[in-house]
Coordinates of N, CA, C and O in Angstrom, one line a residue:
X1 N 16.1 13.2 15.1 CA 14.9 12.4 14.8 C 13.7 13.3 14.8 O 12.7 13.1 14.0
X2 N 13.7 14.1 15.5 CA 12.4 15.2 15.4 C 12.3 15.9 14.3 O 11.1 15.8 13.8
X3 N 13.1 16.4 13.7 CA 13.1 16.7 12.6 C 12.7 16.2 11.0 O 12.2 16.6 10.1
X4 N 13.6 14.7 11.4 CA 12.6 14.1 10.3 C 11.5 13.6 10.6 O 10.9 12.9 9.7
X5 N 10.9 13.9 11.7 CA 9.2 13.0 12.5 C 8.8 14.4 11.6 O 8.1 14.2 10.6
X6 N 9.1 15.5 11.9 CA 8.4 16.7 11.7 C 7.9 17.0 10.3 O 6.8 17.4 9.8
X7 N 9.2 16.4 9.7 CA 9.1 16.8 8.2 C 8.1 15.5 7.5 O 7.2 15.8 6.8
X8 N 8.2 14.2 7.7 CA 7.3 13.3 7.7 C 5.9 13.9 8.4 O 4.8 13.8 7.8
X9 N 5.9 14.3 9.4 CA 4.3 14.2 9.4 C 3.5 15.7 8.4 O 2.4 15.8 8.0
X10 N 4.3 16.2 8.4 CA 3.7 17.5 7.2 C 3.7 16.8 5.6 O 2.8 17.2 4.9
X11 N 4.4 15.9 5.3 CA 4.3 15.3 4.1 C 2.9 14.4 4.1 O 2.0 14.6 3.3
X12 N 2.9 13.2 5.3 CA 1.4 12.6 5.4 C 0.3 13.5 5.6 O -0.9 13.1 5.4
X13 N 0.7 14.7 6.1 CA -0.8 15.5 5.9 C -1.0 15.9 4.8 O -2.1 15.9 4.2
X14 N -0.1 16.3 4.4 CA 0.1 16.6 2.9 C -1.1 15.9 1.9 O -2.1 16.4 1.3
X15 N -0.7 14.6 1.9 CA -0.7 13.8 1.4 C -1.8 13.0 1.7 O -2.1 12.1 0.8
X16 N -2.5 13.1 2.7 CA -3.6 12.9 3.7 C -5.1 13.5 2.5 O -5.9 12.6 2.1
X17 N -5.1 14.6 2.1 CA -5.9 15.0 0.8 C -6.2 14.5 -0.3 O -5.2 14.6 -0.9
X18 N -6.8 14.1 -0.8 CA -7.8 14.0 -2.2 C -7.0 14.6 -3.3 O -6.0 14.2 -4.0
X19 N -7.5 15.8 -3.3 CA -6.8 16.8 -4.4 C -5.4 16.7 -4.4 O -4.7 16.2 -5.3
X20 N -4.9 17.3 -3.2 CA -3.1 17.3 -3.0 C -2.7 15.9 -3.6 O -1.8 16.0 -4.5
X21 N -3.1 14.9 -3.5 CA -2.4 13.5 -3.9 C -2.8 13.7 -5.1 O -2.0 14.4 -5.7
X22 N -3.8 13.5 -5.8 CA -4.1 13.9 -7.2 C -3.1 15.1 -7.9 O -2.8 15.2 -9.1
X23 N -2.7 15.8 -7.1 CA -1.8 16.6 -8.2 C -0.6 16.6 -7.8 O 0.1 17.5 -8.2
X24 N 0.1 15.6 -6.6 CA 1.3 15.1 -6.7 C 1.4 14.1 -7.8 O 2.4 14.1 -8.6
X25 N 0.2 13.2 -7.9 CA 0.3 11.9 -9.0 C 0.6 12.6 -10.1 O 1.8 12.4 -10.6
X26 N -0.2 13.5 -10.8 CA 0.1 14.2 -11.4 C 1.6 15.3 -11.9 O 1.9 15.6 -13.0
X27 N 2.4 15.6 -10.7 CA 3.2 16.1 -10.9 C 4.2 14.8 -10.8 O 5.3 15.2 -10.4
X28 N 4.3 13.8 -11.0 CA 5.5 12.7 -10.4 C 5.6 12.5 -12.3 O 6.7 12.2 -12.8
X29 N 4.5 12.7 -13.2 CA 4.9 12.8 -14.6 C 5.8 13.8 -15.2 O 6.6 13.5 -16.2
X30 N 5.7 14.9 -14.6 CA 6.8 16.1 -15.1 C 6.2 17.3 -14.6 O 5.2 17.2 -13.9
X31 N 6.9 18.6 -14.9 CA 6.4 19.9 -13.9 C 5.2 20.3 -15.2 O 5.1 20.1 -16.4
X32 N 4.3 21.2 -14.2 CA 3.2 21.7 -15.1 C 2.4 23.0 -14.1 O 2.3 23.1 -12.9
X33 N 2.1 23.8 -15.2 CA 1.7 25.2 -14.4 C 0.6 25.1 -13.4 O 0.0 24.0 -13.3
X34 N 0.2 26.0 -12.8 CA -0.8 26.2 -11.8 C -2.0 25.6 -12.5 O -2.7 24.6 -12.1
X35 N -2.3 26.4 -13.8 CA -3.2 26.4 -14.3 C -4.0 24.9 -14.9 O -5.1 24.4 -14.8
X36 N -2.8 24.5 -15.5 CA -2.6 22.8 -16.0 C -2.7 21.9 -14.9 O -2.8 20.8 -15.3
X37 N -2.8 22.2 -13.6 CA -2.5 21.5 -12.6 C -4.5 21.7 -12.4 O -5.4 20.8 -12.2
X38 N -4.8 23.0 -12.4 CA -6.6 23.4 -12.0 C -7.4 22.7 -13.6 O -8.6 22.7 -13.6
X39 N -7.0 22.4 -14.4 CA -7.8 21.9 -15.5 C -8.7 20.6 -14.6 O -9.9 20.7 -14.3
X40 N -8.1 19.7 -14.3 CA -9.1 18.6 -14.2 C -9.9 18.7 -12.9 O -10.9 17.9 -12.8
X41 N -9.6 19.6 -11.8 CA -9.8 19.8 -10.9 C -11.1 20.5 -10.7 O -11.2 21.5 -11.5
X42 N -12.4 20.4 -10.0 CA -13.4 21.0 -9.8 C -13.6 22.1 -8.5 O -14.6 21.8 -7.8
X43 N -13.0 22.9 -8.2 CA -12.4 24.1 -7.5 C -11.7 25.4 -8.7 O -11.5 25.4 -9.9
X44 N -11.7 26.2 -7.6 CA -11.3 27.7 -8.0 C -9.6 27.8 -8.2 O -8.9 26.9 -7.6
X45 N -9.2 28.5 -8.6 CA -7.9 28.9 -8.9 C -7.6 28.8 -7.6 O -7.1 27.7 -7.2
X46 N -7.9 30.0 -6.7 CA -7.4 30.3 -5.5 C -7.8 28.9 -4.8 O -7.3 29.2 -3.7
X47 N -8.2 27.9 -4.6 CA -8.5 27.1 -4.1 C -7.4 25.7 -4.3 O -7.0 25.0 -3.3
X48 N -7.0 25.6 -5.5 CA -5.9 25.2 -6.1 C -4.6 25.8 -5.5 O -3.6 25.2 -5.1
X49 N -4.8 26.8 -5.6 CA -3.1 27.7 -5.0 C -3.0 27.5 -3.5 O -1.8 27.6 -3.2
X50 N -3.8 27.2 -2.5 CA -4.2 26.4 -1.4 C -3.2 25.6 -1.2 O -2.2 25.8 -0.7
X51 N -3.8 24.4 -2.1 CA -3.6 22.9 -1.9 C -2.3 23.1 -2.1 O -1.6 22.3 -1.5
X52 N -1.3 24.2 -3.0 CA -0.1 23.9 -3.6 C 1.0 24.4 -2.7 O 2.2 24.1 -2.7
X53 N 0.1 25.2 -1.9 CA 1.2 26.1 -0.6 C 1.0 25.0 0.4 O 2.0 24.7 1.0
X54 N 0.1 24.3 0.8 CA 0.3 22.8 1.4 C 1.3 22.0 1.3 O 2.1 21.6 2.1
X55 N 1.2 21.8 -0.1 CA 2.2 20.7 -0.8 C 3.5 21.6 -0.7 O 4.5 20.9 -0.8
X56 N 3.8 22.9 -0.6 CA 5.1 23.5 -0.7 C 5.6 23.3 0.7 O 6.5 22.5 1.0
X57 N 4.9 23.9 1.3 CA 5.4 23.7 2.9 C 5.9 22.2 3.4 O 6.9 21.8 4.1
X58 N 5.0 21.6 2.9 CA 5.5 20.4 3.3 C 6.8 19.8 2.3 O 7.3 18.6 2.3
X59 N 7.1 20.5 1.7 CA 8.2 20.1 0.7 C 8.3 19.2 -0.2 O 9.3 18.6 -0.7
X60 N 6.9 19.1 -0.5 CA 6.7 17.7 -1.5 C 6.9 18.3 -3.0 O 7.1 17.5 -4.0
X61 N 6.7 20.3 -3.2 CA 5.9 20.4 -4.2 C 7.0 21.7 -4.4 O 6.8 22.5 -3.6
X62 N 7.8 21.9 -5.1 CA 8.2 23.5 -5.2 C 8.0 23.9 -7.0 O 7.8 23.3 -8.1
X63 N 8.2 25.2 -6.4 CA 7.3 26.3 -7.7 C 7.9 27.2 -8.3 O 8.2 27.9 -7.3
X64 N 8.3 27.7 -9.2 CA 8.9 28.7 -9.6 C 8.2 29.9 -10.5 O 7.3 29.3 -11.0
X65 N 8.2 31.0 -10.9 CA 7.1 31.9 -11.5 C 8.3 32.8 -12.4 O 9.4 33.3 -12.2
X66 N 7.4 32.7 -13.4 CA 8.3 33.2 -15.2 C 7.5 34.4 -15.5 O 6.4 34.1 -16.0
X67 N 7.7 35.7 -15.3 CA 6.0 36.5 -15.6 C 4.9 36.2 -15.0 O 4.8 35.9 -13.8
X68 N 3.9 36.3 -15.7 CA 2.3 35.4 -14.9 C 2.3 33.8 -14.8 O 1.2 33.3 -14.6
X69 N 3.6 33.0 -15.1 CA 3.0 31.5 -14.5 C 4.0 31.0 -14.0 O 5.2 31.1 -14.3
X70 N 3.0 30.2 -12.7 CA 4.1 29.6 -12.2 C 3.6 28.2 -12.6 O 2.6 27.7 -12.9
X71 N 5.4 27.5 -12.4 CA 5.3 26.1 -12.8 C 5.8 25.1 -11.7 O 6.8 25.5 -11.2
X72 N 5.2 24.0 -11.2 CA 5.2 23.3 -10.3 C 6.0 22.4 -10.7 O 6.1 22.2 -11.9
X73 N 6.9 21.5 -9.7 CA 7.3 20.1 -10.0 C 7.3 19.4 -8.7 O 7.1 19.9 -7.6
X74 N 7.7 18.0 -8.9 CA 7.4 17.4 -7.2 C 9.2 17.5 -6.9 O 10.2 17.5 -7.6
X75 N 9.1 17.7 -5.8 CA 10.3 17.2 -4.6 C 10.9 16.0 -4.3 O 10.9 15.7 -3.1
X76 N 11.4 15.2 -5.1 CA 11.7 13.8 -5.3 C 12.1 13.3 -3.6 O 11.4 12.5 -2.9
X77 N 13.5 14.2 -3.3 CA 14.0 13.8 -2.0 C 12.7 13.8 -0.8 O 12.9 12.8 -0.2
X78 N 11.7 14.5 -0.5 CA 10.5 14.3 0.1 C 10.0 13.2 0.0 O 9.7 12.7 1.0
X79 N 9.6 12.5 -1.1 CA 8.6 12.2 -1.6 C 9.2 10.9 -1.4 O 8.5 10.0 -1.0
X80 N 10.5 10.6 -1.5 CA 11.4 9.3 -1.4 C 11.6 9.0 0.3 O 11.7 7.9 0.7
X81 N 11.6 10.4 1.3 CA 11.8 9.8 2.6 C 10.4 9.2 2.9 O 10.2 8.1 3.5
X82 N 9.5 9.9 2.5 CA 7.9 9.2 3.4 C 8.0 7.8 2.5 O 8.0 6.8 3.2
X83 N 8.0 7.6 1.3 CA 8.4 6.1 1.0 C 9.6 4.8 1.5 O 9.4 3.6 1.4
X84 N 10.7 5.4 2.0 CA 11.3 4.5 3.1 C 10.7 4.8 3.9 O 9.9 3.9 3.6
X85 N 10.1 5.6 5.2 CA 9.5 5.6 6.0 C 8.6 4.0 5.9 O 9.0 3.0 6.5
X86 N 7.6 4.1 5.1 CA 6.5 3.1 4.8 C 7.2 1.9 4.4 O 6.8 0.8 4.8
X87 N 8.2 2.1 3.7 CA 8.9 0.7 3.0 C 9.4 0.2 4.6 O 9.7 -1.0 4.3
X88 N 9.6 0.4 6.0 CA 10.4 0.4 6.7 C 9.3 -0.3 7.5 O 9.5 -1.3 8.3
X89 N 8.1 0.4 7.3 CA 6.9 -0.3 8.2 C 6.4 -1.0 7.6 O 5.7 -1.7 8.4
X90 N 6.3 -1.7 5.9 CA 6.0 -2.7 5.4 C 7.1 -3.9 6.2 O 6.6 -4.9 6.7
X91 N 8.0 -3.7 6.1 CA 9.3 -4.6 6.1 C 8.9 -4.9 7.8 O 9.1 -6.1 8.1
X92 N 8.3 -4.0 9.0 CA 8.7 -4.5 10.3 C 7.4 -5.4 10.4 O 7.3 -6.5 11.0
X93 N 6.4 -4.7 9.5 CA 4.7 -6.0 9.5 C 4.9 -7.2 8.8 O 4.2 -8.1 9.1
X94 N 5.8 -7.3 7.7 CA 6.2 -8.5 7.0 C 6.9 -9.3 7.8 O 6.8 -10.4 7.4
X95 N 7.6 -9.2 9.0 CA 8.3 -9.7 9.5 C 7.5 -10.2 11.3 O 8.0 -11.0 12.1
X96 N 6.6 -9.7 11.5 CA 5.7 -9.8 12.5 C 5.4 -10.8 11.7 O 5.9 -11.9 11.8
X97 N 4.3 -10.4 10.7 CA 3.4 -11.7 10.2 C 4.3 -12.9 9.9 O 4.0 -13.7 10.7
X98 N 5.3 -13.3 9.3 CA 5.8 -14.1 9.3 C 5.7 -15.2 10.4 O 5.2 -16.3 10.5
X99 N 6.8 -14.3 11.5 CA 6.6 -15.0 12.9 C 5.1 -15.4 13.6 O 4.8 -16.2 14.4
X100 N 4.5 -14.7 12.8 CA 3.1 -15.3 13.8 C 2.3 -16.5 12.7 O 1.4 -17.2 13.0
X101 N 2.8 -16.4 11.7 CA 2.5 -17.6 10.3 C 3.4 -18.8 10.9 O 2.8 -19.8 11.2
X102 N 4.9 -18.9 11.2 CA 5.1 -19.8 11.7 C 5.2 -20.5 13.1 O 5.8 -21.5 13.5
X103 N 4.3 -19.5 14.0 CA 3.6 -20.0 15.4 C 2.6 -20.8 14.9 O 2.7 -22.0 15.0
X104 N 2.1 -20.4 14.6 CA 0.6 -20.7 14.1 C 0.8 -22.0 13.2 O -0.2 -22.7 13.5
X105 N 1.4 -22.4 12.4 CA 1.3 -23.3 11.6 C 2.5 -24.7 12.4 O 2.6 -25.8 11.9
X106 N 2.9 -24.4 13.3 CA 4.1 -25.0 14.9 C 2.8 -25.9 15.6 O 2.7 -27.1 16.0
X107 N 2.0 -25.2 15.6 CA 0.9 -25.3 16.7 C 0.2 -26.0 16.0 O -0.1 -25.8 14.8
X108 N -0.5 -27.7 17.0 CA -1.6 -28.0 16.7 C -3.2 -27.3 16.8 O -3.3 -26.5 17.8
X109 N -4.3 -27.5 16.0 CA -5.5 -26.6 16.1 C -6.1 -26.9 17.6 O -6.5 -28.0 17.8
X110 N -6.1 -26.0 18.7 CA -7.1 -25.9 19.5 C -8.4 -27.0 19.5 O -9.1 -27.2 20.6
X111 N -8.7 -27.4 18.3 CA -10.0 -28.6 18.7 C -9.3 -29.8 18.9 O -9.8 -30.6 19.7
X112 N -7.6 -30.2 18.2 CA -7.3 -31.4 18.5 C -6.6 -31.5 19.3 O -6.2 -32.7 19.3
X113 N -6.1 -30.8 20.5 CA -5.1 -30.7 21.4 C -5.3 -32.1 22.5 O -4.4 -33.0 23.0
X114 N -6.9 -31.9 22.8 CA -7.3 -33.0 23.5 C -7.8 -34.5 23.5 O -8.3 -35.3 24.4
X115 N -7.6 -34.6 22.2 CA -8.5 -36.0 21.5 C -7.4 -37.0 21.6 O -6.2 -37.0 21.5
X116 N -8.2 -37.7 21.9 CA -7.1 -39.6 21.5 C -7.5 -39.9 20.3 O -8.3 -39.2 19.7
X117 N -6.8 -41.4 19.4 CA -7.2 -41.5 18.3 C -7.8 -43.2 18.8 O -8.4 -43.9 18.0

């Protein structure tokens, strides 16, 4: 279990960023170079290559280099555990609220508890 806490919480930090999530969205379309990845981006190259050793470490993001370019694509298997993760915590809050939707609607309102008619 430590291990996947581990590798989950490097993905949410990951992912925790502005940029980094903007160029995972970006890469979940197809792989594309460093460079293609810094076009819409308002930052430096080297600032970009940053964000991408982030996204590598945490395993969201790997890269490969042909000559002078390297080409990025996302890490599906990563990218799919932090989404069961969340799908897992949607499903335990869906299931909370429920139970507390049908307390709540069991229950007469607090102003009528005490009235006669």
């Amino acid at each position: 279990m430590t291990k996947y806490s581990e590798s989950l919480d490097r993905a949410f930090h990951a992912l925790a960023d502005e940029t980094r999530r903007a160029i995972v969205a970006r890469l979940v379309r197809g792989p594309a170079t460093v460079s293609r990845l810094a076009e819409p981006l308002d930052m430096s190259l080297p600032a970009v290559m940053q964000h991408l050793h982030v996204l590598e470490s945490a395993g969201l993001v790997t890269s490969e280099k042909t000559g002078r370019v390297r080409t990025c694509q996302i890490e599906p298997r990563t990218l799919r555990a932090a989404e069961e993760w969340l799908a897992g915590q949607r499903t335990s809050w869906e299931q909370r609220l429920d139970r507390l939707d049908d307390l709540l609607t069991q229950r007469p309102p607090a102003d009528q508890e005490g009235t006669t008619s």
